[in-house]
Every structure is written in structure tokens, then in C-alpha cells.
PDB file of C-alpha atoms in Angstrom:
ATOM      1  CA  MET Z  83       0.000   0.000   0.000  1.00 88.00           C
ATOM      2  CA  ILE Z  84       1.518   3.298  -1.109  1.00 94.00           C
ATOM      3  CA  LEU Z  85       0.322   6.389   0.782  1.00 95.00           C
ATOM      4  CA  GLU Z  86       1.283  10.059   0.672  1.00 97.00           C
ATOM      5  CA  ASP Z  87       2.170  12.072   3.744  1.00 98.00           C
ATOM      6  CA  GLN Z  88       1.010  15.689   4.082  1.00 99.00           C
ATOM      7  CA  THR Z  89       3.960  16.984   2.073  1.00 98.00           C
ATOM      8  CA  GLY Z  90       3.180  14.742  -0.900  1.00 98.00           C
ATOM      9  CA  HIS Z  91       5.981  12.273  -0.166  1.00 98.00           C
ATOM     10  CA  LYS Z  92       5.003   8.702  -1.089  1.00 98.00           C
ATOM     11  CA  ILE Z  93       5.716   5.818   1.286  1.00 98.00           C
ATOM     12  CA  ASP Z  94       5.206   2.110   0.673  1.00 94.00           C
ATOM     13  CA  PHE Z  95       3.490   0.545   3.688  1.00 93.00           C
ATOM     14  CA  SER Z  96       3.708  -3.151   2.857  1.00 91.00           C
ATOM     15  CA  LYS Z  97       3.170  -3.970   6.533  1.00 95.00           C
ATOM     16  CA  THR Z  98       2.044  -2.142   9.660  1.00 98.00           C
ATOM     17  CA  PRO Z  99       4.960  -0.285  11.324  1.00 98.00           C
ATOM     18  CA  GLN Z 100       6.006  -1.827  14.639  1.00 99.00           C
ATOM     19  CA  ARG Z 101       8.982   0.346  15.623  1.00 99.00           C
ATOM     20  CA  VAL Z 102       8.111   4.052  15.584  1.00 99.00           C
ATOM     21  CA  VAL Z 103      10.050   7.205  16.456  1.00 99.00           C
ATOM     22  CA  SER Z 104       8.259  10.557  16.794  1.00 99.00           C
ATOM     23  CA  LEU Z 105      10.068  13.875  16.357  1.00 99.00           C
ATOM     24  CA  VAL Z 106       7.103  16.114  17.257  1.00 98.00           C
ATOM     25  CA  PRO Z 107       5.768  16.716  20.801  1.00 98.00           C
ATOM     26  CA  SER Z 108       2.084  17.098  19.920  1.00 98.00           C
ATOM     27  CA  GLN Z 109       2.168  14.094  17.602  1.00 99.00           C
ATOM     28  CA  SER Z 110       3.934  12.002  20.266  1.00 99.00           C
ATOM     29  CA  GLU Z 111       1.103  12.864  22.647  1.00 99.00           C
ATOM     30  CA  PHE Z 112      -1.458  11.844  20.037  1.00 99.00           C
ATOM     31  CA  LEU Z 113       0.296   8.531  19.356  1.00 99.00           C
ATOM     32  CA  SER Z 114       0.389   7.771  23.078  1.00 98.00           C
ATOM     33  CA  ASP Z 115      -3.265   8.725  23.602  1.00 98.00           C
ATOM     34  CA  ALA Z 116      -4.296   6.709  20.550  1.00 98.00           C
ATOM     35  CA  GLY Z 117      -2.737   3.556  21.985  1.00 98.00           C
ATOM     36  CA  LEU Z 118       0.528   3.065  20.097  1.00 98.00           C
ATOM     37  CA  GLY Z 119       2.056   1.856  23.355  1.00 98.00           C
ATOM     38  CA  ASP Z 120       5.329  -0.066  23.200  1.00 98.00           C
ATOM     39  CA  ARG Z 121       5.560   0.416  19.444  1.00 99.00           C
ATOM     40  CA  LEU Z 122       6.606   4.020  20.141  1.00 99.00           C
ATOM     41  CA  LEU Z 123      10.324   3.679  20.868  1.00 99.00           C
ATOM     42  CA  GLY Z 124      11.820   7.166  20.697  1.00 99.00           C
ATOM     43  CA  VAL Z 125      10.750  10.789  21.222  1.00 99.00           C
ATOM     44  CA  THR Z 126      12.404  14.205  21.527  1.00 98.00           C
ATOM     45  CA  LYS Z 127      13.324  15.888  24.804  1.00 97.00           C
ATOM     46  CA  PHE Z 128      10.383  18.244  24.231  1.00 97.00           C
ATOM     47  CA  CYS Z 129       7.863  15.376  24.131  1.00 98.00           C
ATOM     48  CA  VAL Z 130       6.707  15.925  27.707  1.00 96.00           C
ATOM     49  CA  HIS Z 131       3.050  14.845  27.475  1.00 97.00           C
ATOM     50  CA  PRO Z 132       2.163  12.389  28.803  1.00 97.00           C
ATOM     51  CA  LYS Z 133       4.909  12.423  31.429  1.00 96.00           C
ATOM     52  CA  SER Z 134       5.586   8.732  30.906  1.00 96.00           C
ATOM     53  CA  LEU Z 135       7.174   9.460  27.508  1.00 97.00           C
ATOM     54  CA  SER Z 136      10.242  11.116  29.018  1.00 92.00           C
ATOM     55  CA  VAL Z 137      10.731   8.152  31.357  1.00 94.00           C
ATOM     56  CA  GLU Z 138       9.865   5.144  29.211  1.00 96.00           C
ATOM     57  CA  LYS Z 139      11.050   6.181  25.742  1.00 98.00           C
ATOM     58  CA  THR Z 140      14.517   6.807  24.325  1.00 98.00           C
ATOM     59  CA  ARG Z 141      15.180  10.534  23.948  1.00 98.00           C
ATOM     60  CA  ILE Z 142      16.664  11.337  20.560  1.00 98.00           C
ATOM     61  CA  GLY Z 143      17.528  15.040  20.953  1.00 98.00           C
ATOM     62  CA  GLY Z 144      15.443  18.111  20.169  1.00 98.00           C
ATOM     63  CA  THR Z 145      13.065  18.863  17.333  1.00 98.00           C
ATOM     64  CA  LYS Z 146      15.635  20.929  15.419  1.00 97.00           C
ATOM     65  CA  LYS Z 147      18.688  18.934  16.485  1.00 96.00           C
ATOM     66  CA  VAL Z 148      17.852  15.244  16.474  1.00 98.00           C
ATOM     67  CA  HIS Z 149      20.520  12.623  17.120  1.00 98.00           C
ATOM     68  CA  ILE Z 150      20.531  10.641  13.888  1.00 98.00           C
ATOM     69  CA  LYS Z 151      22.682   7.845  15.335  1.00 98.00           C
ATOM     70  CA  LYS Z 152      20.303   7.338  18.278  1.00 98.00           C
ATOM     71  CA  ILE Z 153      17.423   7.041  15.843  1.00 99.00           C
ATOM     72  CA  ARG Z 154      19.325   4.609  13.635  1.00 99.00           C
ATOM     73  CA  ASP Z 155      20.252   2.482  16.678  1.00 99.00           C
ATOM     74  CA  LEU Z 156      16.540   2.036  17.481  1.00 99.00           C
ATOM     75  CA  SER Z 157      16.045   0.356  14.068  1.00 99.00           C
ATOM     76  CA  PRO Z 158      12.705   2.075  13.425  1.00 99.00           C
ATOM     77  CA  ASP Z 159      10.453   1.106  10.542  1.00 98.00           C
ATOM     78  CA  LEU Z 160       8.741   4.526  10.627  1.00 99.00           C
ATOM     79  CA  VAL Z 161       9.767   7.993  11.801  1.00 99.00           C
ATOM     80  CA  ILE Z 162       7.047  10.637  12.187  1.00 99.00           C
ATOM     81  CA  ALA Z 163       8.051  14.265  11.615  1.00 99.00           C
ATOM     82  CA  ASN Z 164       6.597  17.702  10.854  1.00 99.00           C
ATOM     83  CA  LYS Z 165       7.557  20.049   8.029  1.00 98.00           C
ATOM     84  CA  GLU Z 166       7.846  23.090  10.310  1.00 96.00           C
ATOM     85  CA  GLU Z 167       9.098  21.652  13.582  1.00 97.00           C
ATOM     86  CA  ASN Z 168      11.838  19.487  12.085  1.00 99.00           C
ATOM     87  CA  THR Z 169      14.535  20.360   9.569  1.00 98.00           C
ATOM     88  CA  LEU Z 170      14.505  19.134   5.981  1.00 98.00           C
ATOM     89  CA  GLU Z 171      18.160  18.185   6.407  1.00 98.00           C
ATOM     90  CA  ASP Z 172      17.330  15.770   9.237  1.00 99.00           C
ATOM     91  CA  ILE Z 173      14.313  14.344   7.408  1.00 99.00           C
ATOM     92  CA  LEU Z 174      16.370  13.632   4.283  1.00 99.00           C
ATOM     93  CA  GLU Z 175      19.151  12.043   6.343  1.00 98.00           C
ATOM     94  CA  ILE Z 176      16.719   9.747   8.181  1.00 99.00           C
ATOM     95  CA  ARG Z 177      15.081   8.727   4.889  1.00 98.00           C
ATOM     96  CA  LYS Z 178      18.377   7.079   3.935  1.00 98.00           C
ATOM     97  CA  PHE Z 179      17.653   4.262   6.396  1.00 98.00           C
ATOM     98  CA  CYS Z 180      13.969   4.582   7.357  1.00 98.00           C
ATOM     99  CA  PRO Z 181      10.652   5.842   5.910  1.00 98.00           C
ATOM    100  CA  VAL Z 182       9.635   9.275   7.251  1.00 99.00           C
ATOM    101  CA  TRP Z 183       5.977  10.358   7.360  1.00 99.00           C
ATOM    102  CA  THR Z 184       5.840  14.163   7.592  1.00 99.00           C
ATOM    103  CA  SER Z 185       2.848  16.268   8.587  1.00 99.00           C
ATOM    104  CA  ASP Z 186       2.161  19.813   7.390  1.00 98.00           C
ATOM    105  CA  ILE Z 187      -0.428  21.445   9.613  1.00 98.00           C
ATOM    106  CA  LYS Z 188      -1.832  24.956   9.279  1.00 97.00           C
ATOM    107  CA  ASN Z 189      -5.406  24.451  10.502  1.00 97.00           C
ATOM    108  CA  GLU Z 190      -7.759  22.059  12.265  1.00 97.00           C
ATOM    109  CA  ILE Z 191      -8.578  20.186   9.032  1.00 97.00           C
ATOM    110  CA  ASP Z 192      -4.887  19.372   8.541  1.00 99.00           C
ATOM    111  CA  ALA Z 193      -4.725  18.187  12.157  1.00 99.00           C
ATOM    112  CA  PHE Z 194      -7.703  15.867  11.688  1.00 99.00           C
ATOM    113  CA  GLU Z 195      -6.133  14.484   8.496  1.00 98.00           C
ATOM    114  CA  MET Z 196      -2.886  13.840  10.377  1.00 99.00           C
ATOM    115  CA  MET Z 197      -4.683  11.898  13.109  1.00 99.00           C
ATOM    116  CA  ASP Z 198      -6.841   9.957  10.645  1.00 98.00           C
ATOM    117  CA  GLY Z 199      -3.857   9.197   8.411  1.00 98.00           C
ATOM    118  CA  LEU Z 200      -1.610   7.926  11.185  1.00 98.00           C
ATOM    119  CA  SER Z 201      -4.484   5.924  12.677  1.00 98.00           C
ATOM    120  CA  GLU Z 202      -4.859   4.127   9.341  1.00 97.00           C
ATOM    121  CA  ILE Z 203      -1.137   3.550   8.829  1.00 98.00           C
ATOM    122  CA  LEU Z 204      -0.536   2.312  12.374  1.00 98.00           C
ATOM    123  CA  GLU Z 205      -3.893   0.539  12.743  1.00 98.00           C
ATOM    124  CA  LEU Z 206      -4.907   2.603  15.765  1.00 98.00           C
ATOM    125  CA  ASN Z 207      -8.483   2.597  16.999  1.00 96.00           C
ATOM    126  CA  PHE Z 208      -8.882   6.368  17.207  1.00 97.00           C
ATOM    127  CA  ASP Z 209     -11.971   8.266  16.035  1.00 96.00           C
ATOM    128  CA  THR Z 210     -11.789  12.015  15.339  1.00 98.00           C
ATOM    129  CA  SER Z 211     -15.514  12.471  14.588  1.00 97.00           C
ATOM    130  CA  GLU Z 212     -16.430  13.902  18.005  1.00 95.00           C
ATOM    131  CA  LEU Z 213     -13.539  16.371  17.881  1.00 96.00           C
ATOM    132  CA  LYS Z 214     -14.545  17.443  14.373  1.00 96.00           C
ATOM    133  CA  THR Z 215     -18.114  18.073  15.524  1.00 94.00           C
ATOM    134  CA  LYS Z 216     -16.999  20.174  18.491  1.00 92.00           C
ATOM    135  CA  PHE Z 217     -14.683  22.296  16.357  1.00 92.00           C
ATOM    136  CA  ALA Z 218     -17.488  22.816  13.834  1.00 90.00           C
ATOM    137  CA  THR Z 219     -19.602  24.168  16.693  1.00 85.00           C
ATOM    138  CA  LEU Z 220     -16.765  26.481  17.712  1.00 81.00           C
ATOM    139  CA  LYS Z 221     -16.560  27.856  14.159  1.00 73.00           C
ATOM    140  CA  SER Z 222     -20.272  28.674  14.129  1.00 63.00           C
ATOM    141  CA  SER Z 223     -20.341  30.528  17.462  1.00 67.00           C
ATOM    142  CA  GLY Z 224     -20.948  33.887  15.738  1.00 68.00           C
ATOM    143  CA  LYS Z 225     -18.740  35.935  18.060  1.00 75.00           C
ATOM    144  CA  ILE Z 226     -17.765  39.370  16.726  1.00 83.00           C
ATOM    145  CA  PRO Z 227     -13.978  39.201  16.109  1.00 90.00           C
ATOM    146  CA  GLU Z 228     -11.619  41.349  18.181  1.00 95.00           C
ATOM    147  CA  LYS Z 229      -8.085  42.289  17.130  1.00 98.00           C
ATOM    148  CA  VAL Z 230      -5.301  40.418  18.914  1.00 98.00           C
ATOM    149  CA  LEU Z 231      -1.510  40.431  18.859  1.00 99.00           C
ATOM    150  CA  TYR Z 232      -0.093  37.019  19.793  1.00 99.00           C
ATOM    151  CA  LEU Z 233       3.558  37.149  20.882  1.00 99.00           C
ATOM    152  CA  ILE Z 234       5.766  34.057  20.947  1.00 99.00           C
ATOM    153  CA  TRP Z 235       9.168  35.666  21.589  1.00 98.00           C
ATOM    154  CA  ARG Z 236      10.803  38.599  23.327  1.00 98.00           C
ATOM    155  CA  ASN Z 237      14.017  40.394  22.371  1.00 96.00           C
ATOM    156  CA  PRO Z 238      13.216  40.609  19.565  1.00 97.00           C
ATOM    157  CA  TYR Z 239       9.452  40.460  19.707  1.00 98.00           C
ATOM    158  CA  MET Z 240       8.030  37.837  17.368  1.00 98.00           C
ATOM    159  CA  SER Z 241       4.421  37.155  16.469  1.00 99.00           C
ATOM    160  CA  ILE Z 242       2.583  34.690  14.219  1.00 98.00           C
ATOM    161  CA  GLY Z 243       1.471  35.175  10.623  1.00 98.00           C
ATOM    162  CA  GLY Z 244      -1.820  34.176   9.065  1.00 97.00           C
ATOM    163  CA  ASP Z 245      -0.449  30.947   7.592  1.00 96.00           C
ATOM    164  CA  THR Z 246       0.046  29.270  10.981  1.00 98.00           C
ATOM    165  CA  PHE Z 247      -1.951  26.834  13.107  1.00 98.00           C
ATOM    166  CA  ILE Z 248      -1.901  29.325  15.987  1.00 98.00           C
ATOM    167  CA  SER Z 249      -3.510  32.007  13.837  1.00 98.00           C
ATOM    168  CA  ARG Z 250      -6.261  29.594  12.853  1.00 97.00           C
ATOM    169  CA  MET Z 251      -6.927  28.776  16.511  1.00 97.00           C
ATOM    170  CA  LEU Z 252      -7.212  32.503  17.220  1.00 97.00           C
ATOM    171  CA  ASN Z 253      -9.753  32.841  14.411  1.00 95.00           C
ATOM    172  CA  LEU Z 254     -11.792  29.961  15.804  1.00 93.00           C
ATOM    173  CA  THR Z 255     -11.891  31.552  19.257  1.00 92.00           C
ATOM    174  CA  GLY Z 256     -13.213  34.836  17.879  1.00 92.00           C
ATOM    175  CA  PHE Z 257     -10.087  36.901  17.283  1.00 96.00           C
ATOM    176  CA  ASP Z 258      -8.571  38.578  14.243  1.00 97.00           C
ATOM    177  CA  ASN Z 259      -4.798  38.230  14.119  1.00 98.00           C
ATOM    178  CA  VAL Z 260      -3.303  41.709  13.550  1.00 98.00           C
ATOM    179  CA  CYS Z 261      -0.374  39.996  11.792  1.00 98.00           C
ATOM    180  CA  GLU Z 262      -2.697  38.027   9.501  1.00 97.00           C
ATOM    181  CA  ASN Z 263      -1.101  39.461   6.352  1.00 96.00           C
ATOM    182  CA  LEU Z 264       2.440  38.592   7.441  1.00 95.00           C
ATOM    183  CA  ALA Z 265       4.127  35.251   6.793  1.00 91.00           C
ATOM    184  CA  ARG Z 266       5.166  32.649   9.341  1.00 93.00           C
ATOM    185  CA  TYR Z 267       6.770  34.248  12.431  1.00 97.00           C
ATOM    186  CA  PRO Z 268       7.496  37.949  11.845  1.00 98.00           C
ATOM    187  CA  VAL Z 269      10.014  39.920  13.901  1.00 98.00           C
ATOM    188  CA  LEU Z 270       8.513  43.195  15.137  1.00 98.00           C
ATOM    189  CA  ASP Z 271      10.464  46.248  16.270  1.00 95.00           C
ATOM    190  CA  TYR Z 272       8.937  48.930  18.497  1.00 92.00           C
ATOM    191  CA  GLU Z 273       7.661  51.043  15.606  1.00 92.00           C
ATOM    192  CA  ALA Z 274       6.071  48.023  13.918  1.00 94.00           C
ATOM    193  CA  LEU Z 275       4.350  47.093  17.179  1.00 94.00           C
ATOM    194  CA  LYS Z 276       2.862  50.566  17.585  1.00 90.00           C
ATOM    195  CA  GLN Z 277       1.294  50.362  14.126  1.00 94.00           C
ATOM    196  CA  LEU Z 278      -0.723  47.232  14.959  1.00 96.00           C
ATOM    197  CA  ARG Z 279      -3.210  48.714  17.469  1.00 95.00           C
ATOM    198  CA  PRO Z 280      -4.630  45.468  18.921  1.00 98.00           C
ATOM    199  CA  SER Z 281      -7.420  45.429  21.484  1.00 98.00           C
ATOM    200  CA  HIS Z 282      -5.829  42.338  23.060  1.00 98.00           C
ATOM    201  CA  VAL Z 283      -2.233  41.176  23.476  1.00 98.00           C
ATOM    202  CA  PHE Z 284      -1.637  37.501  24.239  1.00 99.00           C
ATOM    203  CA  LEU Z 285       1.731  36.531  25.731  1.00 99.00           C
ATOM    204  CA  SER Z 286       2.355  32.858  25.027  1.00 99.00           C
ATOM    205  CA  SER Z 287       3.929  30.488  27.554  1.00 98.00           C
ATOM    206  CA  GLU Z 288       6.046  28.975  24.757  1.00 97.00           C
ATOM    207  CA  PRO Z 289       8.492  29.000  23.083  1.00 96.00           C
ATOM    208  CA  PHE Z 290       9.456  32.104  25.099  1.00 98.00           C
ATOM    209  CA  PRO Z 291       8.138  31.724  28.655  1.00 98.00           C
ATOM    210  CA  PHE Z 292       6.346  35.040  29.135  1.00 98.00           C
ATOM    211  CA  LYS Z 293       5.587  35.778  32.806  1.00 97.00           C
ATOM    212  CA  ASP Z 294       3.591  38.298  34.839  1.00 96.00           C
ATOM    213  CA  LEU Z 295       6.538  40.696  34.863  1.00 95.00           C
ATOM    214  CA  HIS Z 296       6.221  41.095  31.071  1.00 98.00           C
ATOM    215  CA  ILE Z 297       2.587  42.217  31.224  1.00 98.00           C
ATOM    216  CA  GLN Z 298       3.440  45.758  32.361  1.00 97.00           C
ATOM    217  CA  GLU Z 299       6.134  45.967  29.705  1.00 96.00           C
ATOM    218  CA  LEU Z 300       3.550  45.374  26.980  1.00 97.00           C
ATOM    219  CA  MET Z 301       0.948  47.573  28.678  1.00 97.00           C
ATOM    220  CA  ASN Z 302       3.413  50.433  28.299  1.00 96.00           C
ATOM    221  CA  VAL Z 303       3.450  49.776  24.550  1.00 95.00           C
ATOM    222  CA  PHE Z 304      -0.311  49.188  24.287  1.00 96.00           C
ATOM    223  CA  PRO Z 305      -1.965  51.212  27.086  1.00 96.00           C
ATOM    224  CA  GLU Z 306      -5.463  50.683  25.661  1.00 95.00           C
ATOM    225  CA  ALA Z 307      -5.156  46.930  25.112  1.00 98.00           C
ATOM    226  CA  GLN Z 308      -5.883  44.031  27.437  1.00 98.00           C
ATOM    227  CA  VAL Z 309      -2.618  42.142  27.983  1.00 98.00           C
ATOM    228  CA  LYS Z 310      -2.960  38.510  29.045  1.00 98.00           C
ATOM    229  CA  LEU Z 311      -0.754  35.456  29.589  1.00 99.00           C
ATOM    230  CA  VAL Z 312      -2.006  32.423  27.646  1.00 98.00           C
ATOM    231  CA  ASP Z 313      -1.128  28.736  27.566  1.00 98.00           C
ATOM    232  CA  GLY Z 314       0.825  28.316  24.341  1.00 98.00           C
ATOM    233  CA  GLU Z 315       0.226  24.573  24.188  1.00 98.00           C
ATOM    234  CA  MET Z 316      -3.504  25.178  23.811  1.00 98.00           C
ATOM    235  CA  PHE Z 317      -2.954  27.265  20.694  1.00 98.00           C
ATOM    236  CA  SER Z 318      -0.062  25.419  19.061  1.00 98.00           C
ATOM    237  CA  TRP Z 319      -0.350  21.709  19.880  1.00 98.00           C
ATOM    238  CA  TYR Z 320      -2.315  19.821  17.224  1.00 97.00           C
ATOM    239  CA  GLY Z 321      -3.555  16.310  17.960  1.00 96.00           C
ATOM    240  CA  THR Z 322      -5.371  15.049  21.028  1.00 97.00           C
ATOM    241  CA  ARG Z 323      -4.341  18.208  22.907  1.00 97.00           C
ATOM    242  CA  MET Z 324      -7.057  19.908  20.839  1.00 97.00           C
ATOM    243  CA  ARG Z 325      -9.637  18.334  23.167  1.00 96.00           C
ATOM    244  CA  GLN Z 326      -8.179  20.280  26.079  1.00 96.00           C
ATOM    245  CA  SER Z 327      -7.831  23.339  23.866  1.00 97.00           C
ATOM    246  CA  LEU Z 328     -11.589  23.416  23.336  1.00 93.00           C
ATOM    247  CA  GLU Z 329     -12.208  23.422  27.089  1.00 94.00           C
ATOM    248  CA  TYR Z 330      -9.548  26.099  27.567  1.00 96.00           C
ATOM    249  CA  PHE Z 331     -11.022  28.339  24.858  1.00 93.00           C
ATOM    250  CA  MET Z 332     -14.540  28.040  26.287  1.00 89.00           C
ATOM    251  CA  LYS Z 333     -13.316  28.864  29.792  1.00 92.00           C
ATOM    252  CA  GLU Z 334     -10.943  31.721  28.945  1.00 91.00           C
ATOM    253  CA  PHE Z 335     -12.718  33.416  26.048  1.00 85.00           C
TER     254      PHE Z 335
END
């Protein structure tokens, strides 16, 4: 059976993979929740949910700096990656000795396709229909959008463009991303920030760990905006974490 991953790369699955390595935290969580169990052999140091992953699985480096030799030593028959979170260089190197299935996720539909696709490939009994229904309800809530600036980094300040999963989650929760027309993760100097005029500023807990002390700093830049710390995992982790994201969105917004 030849299947395409989300980047269009074709992989021949003549048999169900039994030795899997995951290079993406949110996808590792999904695989664990979906029941991959002992077939999941290796994960990155950032794969911290569930907690058992960091104890029971071999750690093969970070998402951007994986240890190729550690992966090779595990003799995997499938490595699961992501186009954005992992480097093309690493993916191409791993393909020399093992098939690599790569996701490319910019919205909830892509996330559902990732979960459905991996469930088929790995023969996991995981149904996304309930999650799809709940997200459809979220989309039809009819809330009047408010302008928000979502910051992921400090010194320099970095936000998120309209072609990102985070931006789509903001849209679904009733916010218009003030950086919608920018690509990927734009760097913003002080003058660029002042031009945005958001009514809300969200300070993400990751990758930069914004804290309470940074709220006043941003209030000085945006005195008329509401500045709030938010849980970055709820906006950026695709997979089974999206179930918790729904609860978080309903509670916080």
C-alpha cells in the first residue's frame, strides 16, 4: 500500500509499522493517547506529554537537532516528523535508512487528516468524529472578532502570521490576528508594534516563557489593550491536545 504524507511524499506501507520514532511533541502525545504503546520507541526531549514518555522512551535530541545515530540504533520502521518543527536536512538524512511520514499542519482540518492518516497507517483505533463536531460548533459561534496580537518571543518580539496553526486557533476563538497578512513568524520592532493597534495582546507560555513581569512591559506599549498570559500549548499543539484546547477556549474566552 503506497500512501502520501502531508507533504506529498510517497511511502510504501507493505506492513504495519512496529517500531516508531516521533520527532514532534504534539504528535507524540497523540500517538500515546491513541494507543501506540510499546511500538513508540523514541521521542524528543520536548515530548513531555504524557509524562511517561520522558521516562519510558529513548530521547533522541530536540526537534531541530535530532541525534541521527540514536534514531538509527533504534532500528525504526517509521519515523514521524513535521515540516515546520523538524529540519529538511534531518528528514532527508533519516530517509536514507527509514521511511519518514511528515505532517504539514496549518489548521484544524490538517490536524484531523494527520490523526486519521496515522491511525490508518498504524492501525490505531482512534476516532476524530467527536472532535470534528466540536470544532465545527466552535466555528459557528458567531462571536464578533476582536483584534489580537499574539507574541511568541521577546528580544526581539516575534508574532505569528496568518499561515500558521496558531492564527487559525485565534480565528476559531473569535479573534482577528493583527499579523494576519504577514508570513510565518514575523520579527517586530517597536515602531512596527505601535502600528498594529490590537485590542488584546496575548503573551504565550512557549516557546518564550512570558511571565507576569512582562505584562506591564507590553501595557506600556499598548496602554489601551488588554494584555494577558495564555497557555501556548492550547494554541499550538495539534492532535489530542485539541480536546483540552476546546475546554480552555470556552473557559478563557
